[in-house]
Coordinates of C-alpha atoms and ligand atoms in Angstrom, one line a residue:
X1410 CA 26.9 6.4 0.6
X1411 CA 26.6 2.9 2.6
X1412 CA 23.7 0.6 0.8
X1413 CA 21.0 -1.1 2.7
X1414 CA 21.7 -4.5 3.8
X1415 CA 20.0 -7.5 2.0
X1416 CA 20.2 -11.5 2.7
X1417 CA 19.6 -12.8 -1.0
X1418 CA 18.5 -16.4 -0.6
X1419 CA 19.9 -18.8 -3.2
X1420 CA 17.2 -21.7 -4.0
X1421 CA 19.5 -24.6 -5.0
X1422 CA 19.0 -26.6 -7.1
X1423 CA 17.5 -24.3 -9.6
X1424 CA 18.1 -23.4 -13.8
X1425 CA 19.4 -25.7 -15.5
X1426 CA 17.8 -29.4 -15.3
X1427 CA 19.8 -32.5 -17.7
X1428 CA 16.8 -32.4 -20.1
X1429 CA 17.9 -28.6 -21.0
X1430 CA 21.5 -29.2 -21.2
X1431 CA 21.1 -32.2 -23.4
X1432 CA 19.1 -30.3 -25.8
X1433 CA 21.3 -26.7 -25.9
X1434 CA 24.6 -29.9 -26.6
X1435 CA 22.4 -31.2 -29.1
X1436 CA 21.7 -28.3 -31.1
X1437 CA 25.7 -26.9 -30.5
X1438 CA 26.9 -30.3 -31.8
X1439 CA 24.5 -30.7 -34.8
X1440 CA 25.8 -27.0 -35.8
X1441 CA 29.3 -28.4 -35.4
X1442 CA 28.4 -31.8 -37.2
X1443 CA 26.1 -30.3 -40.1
X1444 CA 27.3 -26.3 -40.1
X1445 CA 24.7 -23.7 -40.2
X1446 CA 22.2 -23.3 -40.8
X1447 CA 20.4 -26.3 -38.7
X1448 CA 16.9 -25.9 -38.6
X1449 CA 15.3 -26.4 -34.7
X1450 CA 11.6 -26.8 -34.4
X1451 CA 10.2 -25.4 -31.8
X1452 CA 12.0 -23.0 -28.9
X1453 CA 14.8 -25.7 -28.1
X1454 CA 14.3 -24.7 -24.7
X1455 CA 11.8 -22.2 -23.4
X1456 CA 14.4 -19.0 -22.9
X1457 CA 15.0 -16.1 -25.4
X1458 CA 18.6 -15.9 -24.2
X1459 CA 19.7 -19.5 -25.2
X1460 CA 17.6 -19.2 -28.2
X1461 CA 19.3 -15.9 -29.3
X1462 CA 22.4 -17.0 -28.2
X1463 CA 22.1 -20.3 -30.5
X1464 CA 20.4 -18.3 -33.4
X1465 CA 23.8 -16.4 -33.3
X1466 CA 25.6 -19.6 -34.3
X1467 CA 23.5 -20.5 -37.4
X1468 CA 20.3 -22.1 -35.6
X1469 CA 17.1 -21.0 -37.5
X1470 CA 14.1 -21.8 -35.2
X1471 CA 10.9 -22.8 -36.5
X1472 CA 7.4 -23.6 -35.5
X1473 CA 6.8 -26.4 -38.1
X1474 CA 8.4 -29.1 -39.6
X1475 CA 6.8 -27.6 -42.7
X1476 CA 9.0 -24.2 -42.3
X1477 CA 11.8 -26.0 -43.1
X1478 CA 14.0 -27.2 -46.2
X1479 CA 14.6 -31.0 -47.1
X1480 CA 18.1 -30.6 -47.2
X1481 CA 18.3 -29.6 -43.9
X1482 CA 18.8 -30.9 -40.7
X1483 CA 16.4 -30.7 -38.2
X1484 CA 16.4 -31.1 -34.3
X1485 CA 13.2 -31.3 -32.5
X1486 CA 12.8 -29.4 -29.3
X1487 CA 13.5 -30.6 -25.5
X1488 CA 9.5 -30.7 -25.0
X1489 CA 8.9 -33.4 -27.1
X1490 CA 7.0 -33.4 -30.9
X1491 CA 3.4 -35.5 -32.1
X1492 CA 4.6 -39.0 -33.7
X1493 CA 3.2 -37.1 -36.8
X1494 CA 6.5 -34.6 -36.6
X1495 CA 9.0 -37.9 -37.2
X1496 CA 7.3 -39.4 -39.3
X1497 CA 6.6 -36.5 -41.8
X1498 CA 10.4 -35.8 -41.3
X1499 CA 11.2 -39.6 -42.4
X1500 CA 8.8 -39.4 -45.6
X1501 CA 11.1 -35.9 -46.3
X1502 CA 14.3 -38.5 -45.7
X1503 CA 15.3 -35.1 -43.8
X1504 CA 18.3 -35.3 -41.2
X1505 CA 16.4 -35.1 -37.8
X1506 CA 17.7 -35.6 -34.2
X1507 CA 15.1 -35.4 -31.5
X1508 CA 15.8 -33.6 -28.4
X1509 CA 12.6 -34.9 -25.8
X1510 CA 14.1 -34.7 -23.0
X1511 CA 14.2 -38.4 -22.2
X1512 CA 12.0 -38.3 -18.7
X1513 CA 9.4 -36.9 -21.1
X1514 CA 10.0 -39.8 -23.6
X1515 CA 9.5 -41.9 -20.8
X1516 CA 6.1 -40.5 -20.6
X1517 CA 5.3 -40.7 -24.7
X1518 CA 6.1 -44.5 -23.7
X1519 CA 3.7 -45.2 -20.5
X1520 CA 0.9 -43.9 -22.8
X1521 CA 1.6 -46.1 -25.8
X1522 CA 1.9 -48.7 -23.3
X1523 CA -1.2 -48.1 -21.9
X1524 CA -3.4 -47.8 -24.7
X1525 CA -1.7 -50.9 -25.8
X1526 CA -3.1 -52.7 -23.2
X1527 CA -6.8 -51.3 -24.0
X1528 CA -6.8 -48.1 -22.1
X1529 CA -8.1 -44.9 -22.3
X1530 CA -6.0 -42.3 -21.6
X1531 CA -6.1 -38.9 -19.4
X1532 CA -3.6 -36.6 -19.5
X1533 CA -3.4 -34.1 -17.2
X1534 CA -1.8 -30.9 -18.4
X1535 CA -1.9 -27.3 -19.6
X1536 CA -3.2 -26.8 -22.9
X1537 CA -1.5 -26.0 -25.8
X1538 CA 1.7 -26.6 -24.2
X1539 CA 4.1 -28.7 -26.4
X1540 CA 4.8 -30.9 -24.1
X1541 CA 0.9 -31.8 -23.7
X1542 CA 0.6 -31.4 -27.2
X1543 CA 3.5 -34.0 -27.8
X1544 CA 2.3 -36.5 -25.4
X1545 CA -1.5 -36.0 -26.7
X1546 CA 0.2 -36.8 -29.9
X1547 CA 1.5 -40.1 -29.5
X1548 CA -1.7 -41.7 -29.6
X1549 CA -4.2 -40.9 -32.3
X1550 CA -6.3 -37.6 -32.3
X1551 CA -9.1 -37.8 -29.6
X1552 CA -7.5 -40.6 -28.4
X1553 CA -6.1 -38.9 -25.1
X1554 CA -8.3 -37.0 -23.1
X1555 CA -6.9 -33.2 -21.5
X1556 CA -7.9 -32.2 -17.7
X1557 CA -5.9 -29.4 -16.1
X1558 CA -8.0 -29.2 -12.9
X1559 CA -10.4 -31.3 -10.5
X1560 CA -13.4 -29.3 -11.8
X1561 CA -12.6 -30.5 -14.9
X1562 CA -12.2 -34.6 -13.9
X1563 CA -15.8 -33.7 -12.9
X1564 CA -17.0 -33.3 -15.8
X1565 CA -14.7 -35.5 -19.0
X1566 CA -16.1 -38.1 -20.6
X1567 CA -14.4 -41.5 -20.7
X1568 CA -15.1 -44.6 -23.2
X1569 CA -15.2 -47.1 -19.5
X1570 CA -14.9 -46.3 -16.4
X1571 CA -13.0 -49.2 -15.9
X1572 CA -10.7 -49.0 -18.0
X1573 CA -8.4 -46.0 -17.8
X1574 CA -5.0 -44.4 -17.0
X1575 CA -3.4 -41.2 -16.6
X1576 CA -0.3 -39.2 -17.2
X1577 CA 0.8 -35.9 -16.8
X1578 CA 3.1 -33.1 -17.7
X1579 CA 6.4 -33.3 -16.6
X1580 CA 6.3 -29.8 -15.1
X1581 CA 3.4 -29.4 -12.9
X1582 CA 2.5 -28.3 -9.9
X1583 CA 3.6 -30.7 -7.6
X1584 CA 1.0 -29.7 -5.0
X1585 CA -2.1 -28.9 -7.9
X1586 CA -1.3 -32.1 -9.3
X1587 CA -1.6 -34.1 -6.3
X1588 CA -5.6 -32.4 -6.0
X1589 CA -5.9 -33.9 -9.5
X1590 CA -4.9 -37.3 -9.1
X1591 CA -7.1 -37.4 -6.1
X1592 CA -10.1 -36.2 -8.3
X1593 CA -9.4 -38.8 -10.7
X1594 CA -8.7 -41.6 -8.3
X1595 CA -12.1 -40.8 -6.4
X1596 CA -14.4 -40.8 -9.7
X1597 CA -12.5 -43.3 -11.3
X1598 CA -11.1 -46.0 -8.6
X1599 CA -9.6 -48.7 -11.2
X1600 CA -7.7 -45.7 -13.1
X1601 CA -4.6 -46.6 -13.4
X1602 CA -1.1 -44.1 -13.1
X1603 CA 2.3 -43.5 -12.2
X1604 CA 3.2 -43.9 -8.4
X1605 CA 2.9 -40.3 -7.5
X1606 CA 3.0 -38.9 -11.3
X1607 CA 5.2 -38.0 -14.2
X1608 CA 6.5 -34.9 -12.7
X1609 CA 10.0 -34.8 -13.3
X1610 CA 13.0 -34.7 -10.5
X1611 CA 14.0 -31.1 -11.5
X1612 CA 10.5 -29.6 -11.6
X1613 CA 9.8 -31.2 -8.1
X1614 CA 13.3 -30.5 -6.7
X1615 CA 13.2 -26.9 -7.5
X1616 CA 9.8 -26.7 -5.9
X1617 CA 11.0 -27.8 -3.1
X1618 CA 14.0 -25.5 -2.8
X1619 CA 11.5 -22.5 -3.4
X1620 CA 9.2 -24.4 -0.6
X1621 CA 12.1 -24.0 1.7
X1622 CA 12.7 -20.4 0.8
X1623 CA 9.8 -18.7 0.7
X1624 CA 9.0 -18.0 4.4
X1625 CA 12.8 -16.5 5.5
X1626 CA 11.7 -14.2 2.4
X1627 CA 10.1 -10.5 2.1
X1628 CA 10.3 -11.2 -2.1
X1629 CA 11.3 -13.8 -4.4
X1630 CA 12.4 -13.5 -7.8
X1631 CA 12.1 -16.3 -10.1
X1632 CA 14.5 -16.0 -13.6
X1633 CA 12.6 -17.5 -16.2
X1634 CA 10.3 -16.9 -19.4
X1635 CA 6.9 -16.1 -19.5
X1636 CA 6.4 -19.4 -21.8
X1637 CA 8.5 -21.6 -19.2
X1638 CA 5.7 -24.1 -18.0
X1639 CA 8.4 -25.2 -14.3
X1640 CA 9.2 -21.3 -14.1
X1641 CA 5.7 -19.9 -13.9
X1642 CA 4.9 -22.9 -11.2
X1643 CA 7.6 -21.8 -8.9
X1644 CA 5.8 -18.1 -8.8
X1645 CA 3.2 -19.9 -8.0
X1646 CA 4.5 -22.4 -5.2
X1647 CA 6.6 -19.2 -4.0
X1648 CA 3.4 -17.0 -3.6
X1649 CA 1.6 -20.1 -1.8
X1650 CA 4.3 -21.2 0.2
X1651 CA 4.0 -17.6 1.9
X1652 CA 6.3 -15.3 0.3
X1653 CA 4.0 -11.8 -0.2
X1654 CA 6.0 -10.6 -3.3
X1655 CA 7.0 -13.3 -6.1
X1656 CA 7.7 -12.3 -9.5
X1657 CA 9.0 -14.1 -12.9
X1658 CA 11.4 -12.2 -14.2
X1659 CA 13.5 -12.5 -17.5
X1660 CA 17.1 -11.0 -16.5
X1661 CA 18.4 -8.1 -14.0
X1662 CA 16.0 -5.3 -17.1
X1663 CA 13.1 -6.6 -15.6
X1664 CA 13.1 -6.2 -11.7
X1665 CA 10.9 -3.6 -10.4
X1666 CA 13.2 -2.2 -8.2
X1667 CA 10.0 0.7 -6.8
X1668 CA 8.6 -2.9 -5.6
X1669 CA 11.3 -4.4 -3.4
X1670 CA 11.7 -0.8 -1.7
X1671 CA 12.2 -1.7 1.7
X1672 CA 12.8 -5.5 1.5
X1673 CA 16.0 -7.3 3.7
X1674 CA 15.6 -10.2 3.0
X1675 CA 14.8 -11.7 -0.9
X1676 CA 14.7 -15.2 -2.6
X1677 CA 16.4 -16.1 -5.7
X1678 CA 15.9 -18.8 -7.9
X1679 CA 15.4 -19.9 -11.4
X1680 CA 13.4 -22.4 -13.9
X1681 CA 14.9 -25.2 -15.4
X1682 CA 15.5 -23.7 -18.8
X1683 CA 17.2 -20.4 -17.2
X1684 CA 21.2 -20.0 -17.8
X1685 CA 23.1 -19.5 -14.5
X1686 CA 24.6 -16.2 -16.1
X1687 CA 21.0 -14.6 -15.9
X1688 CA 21.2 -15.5 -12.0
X1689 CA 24.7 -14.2 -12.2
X1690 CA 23.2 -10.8 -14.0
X1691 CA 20.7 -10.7 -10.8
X1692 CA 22.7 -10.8 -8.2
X1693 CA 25.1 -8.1 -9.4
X1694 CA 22.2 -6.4 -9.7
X1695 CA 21.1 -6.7 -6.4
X1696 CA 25.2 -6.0 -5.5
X1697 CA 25.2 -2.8 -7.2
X1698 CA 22.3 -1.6 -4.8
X1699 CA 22.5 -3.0 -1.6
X1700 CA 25.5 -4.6 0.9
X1701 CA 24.4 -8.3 0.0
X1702 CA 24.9 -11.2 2.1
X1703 CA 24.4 -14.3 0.1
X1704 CA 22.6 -17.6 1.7
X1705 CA 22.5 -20.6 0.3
X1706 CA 19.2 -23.0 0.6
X1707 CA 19.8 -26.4 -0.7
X1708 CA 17.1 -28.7 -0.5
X1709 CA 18.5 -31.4 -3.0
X1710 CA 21.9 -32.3 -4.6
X1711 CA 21.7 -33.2 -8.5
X1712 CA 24.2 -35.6 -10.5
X1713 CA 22.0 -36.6 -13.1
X1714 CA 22.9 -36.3 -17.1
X1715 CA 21.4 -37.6 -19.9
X1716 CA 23.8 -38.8 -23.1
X1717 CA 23.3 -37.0 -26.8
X1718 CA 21.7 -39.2 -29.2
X1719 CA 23.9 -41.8 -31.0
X1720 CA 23.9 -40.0 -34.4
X1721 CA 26.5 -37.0 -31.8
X1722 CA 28.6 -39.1 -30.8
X1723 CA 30.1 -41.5 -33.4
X1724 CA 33.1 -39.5 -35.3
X1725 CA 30.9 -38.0 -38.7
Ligands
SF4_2752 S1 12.2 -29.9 -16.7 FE1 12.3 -32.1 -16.4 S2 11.3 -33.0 -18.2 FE2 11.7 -30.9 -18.7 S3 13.7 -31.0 -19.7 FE3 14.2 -30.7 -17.6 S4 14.5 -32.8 -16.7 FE4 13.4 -33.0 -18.7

């Protein structure tokens, strides 16, 4: 029986970004350091597979600090943890390694350094996300103010005018973003920010990629997890960008095959905490049904990597 042809279009870069990598080496050399079981707070990265596939190997995860024994260490999760996490894990004299990713340590920093300087500040993120939850957390509660949207820049209310500054999630919406930074900038002309914002290379390269993609495309599929903050955007940016069809999904289980009945030509790509063996698991998928011809569309090369805390590498 001959298959219907299909161009799958390969977004690159996509999965894996140096914040996730760092934090899966992490957790693989604290259970090589320490032995099971080592105690993770938090998803290390948001994906069930790495998480299952760590759990295997003695990593117990937990939601908080609180969940976890004293004699124990403890590794906090790529999204970054309140200042009240460390410090609670210091008065324990627990074992802890933090695993922020450092671009959104670099973020933790601009706010302290703001307020430092007298500043109120705005972040601009989804709510009850870690990450925002972290970054909110480096100041004192109430201290940092939440918008996720123009409408609502229309209506927060700041200490002084005058005397504000803003940071964001690391894995916005380029594009949303942007039509909140303008909001803030035309309500509040002295606030002060980041040159564009704190999104981070990976989110925005990705973005781009899918940018690029999504118009040679009858259906894009992006691997990620439902809890994946950069994942969920690019089904967004895919759907805007004009693909008609463009669906998160976890591994090859998940595609709704009834859906892409008909399609030749289909966009793949992945968020930054997706392995590249679930993209691997997709395309044989899409191998097993259909004669594929494979394009690649690279937008962006990465090289970057971040080093393993200090407490990793010296010999134990
Ligand atoms: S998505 Fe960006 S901020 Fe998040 S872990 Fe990756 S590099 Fe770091």
């Amino acid at each position: 029986m001959t298959r219907p042809p299909v161009t799958l279009y390969l977004a690159a870069p996509r999965g894996f970004c140096a914040g996730v990598d760092r934090a899966i080496k992490i957790v693989e050399m604290a259970l090589e350091r320490w032995g099971a079981p080592v105690y993770v707070r938090h998803e290390i990265v948001h994906n069930k597979f790495v998480v299952d596939g760590l759990r295997d190997k003695g990593a117990v995860f937990v939601e908080e600090l609180s969940d976890c024994p004293d004699d124990r260490p403890v590794i906090f999760s790529a999204h970054g943890v309140p200042k009240s996490v460390p410090k609670a894990a210091e008065a324990r004299q627990m074992v802890f390694v933090d695993a922020t990713c450092p671009l959104v340590s670099k973020v933790h920093i601009e706010a302290q350094r703001h307020a430092e300087n007298g500043l109120q500040m705005i972040m601009i993120g989804h709510a009850g996300h870690p990450e925002t939850v972290g970054t909110m957390g480096q100041l004192p509660e109430g201290e940092v103010l939440l918008v996720e949207t123009p409408q609502d820049v229309a209506t927060v209310a700041v200490r002084d005018p005058e005397r504000l500054a803003y940071v964001t999630q690391t894995t916005l919406s380029v594009d949303d973003t942007a039509d909140v930074v303008a909001a803030l900038k035309a309500r509040f002309p002295r606030i002060v920010g980041p040159h564009k914002e704190d999104i981070c290379y990976a989110t925005t390269n990705r973005q781009e990629a899918v940018k690029a993609m999504a118009p040679k495309c009858d259906a894009m599929l992006v691997v990620g997890a439902p809890n994946s903050s950069n994942s969920k955007r690019l089904v967004e940016v895919g759907a805007r960008a004009g693909c008609d069809y463009a669906q998160l999904v976890q591994r090859a289980g998940d595609i709704d095959w009834r859906a892409l009945d008909g399609i030749t030509s289909i966009g793949i790509t992945a968020g930054a905490s997706a392995p590249e063996v679930l993209i691997d698991e997709v395309i044989a998928a899409f191998e097993a049904r259909f004669d594929v011809t494979r394009e690649l569309v690279e937008t962006a090369v990465e090289n970057v990597e971040f080093k393993v805390p200090r407490v990793l590498r010296v010999p134990a």
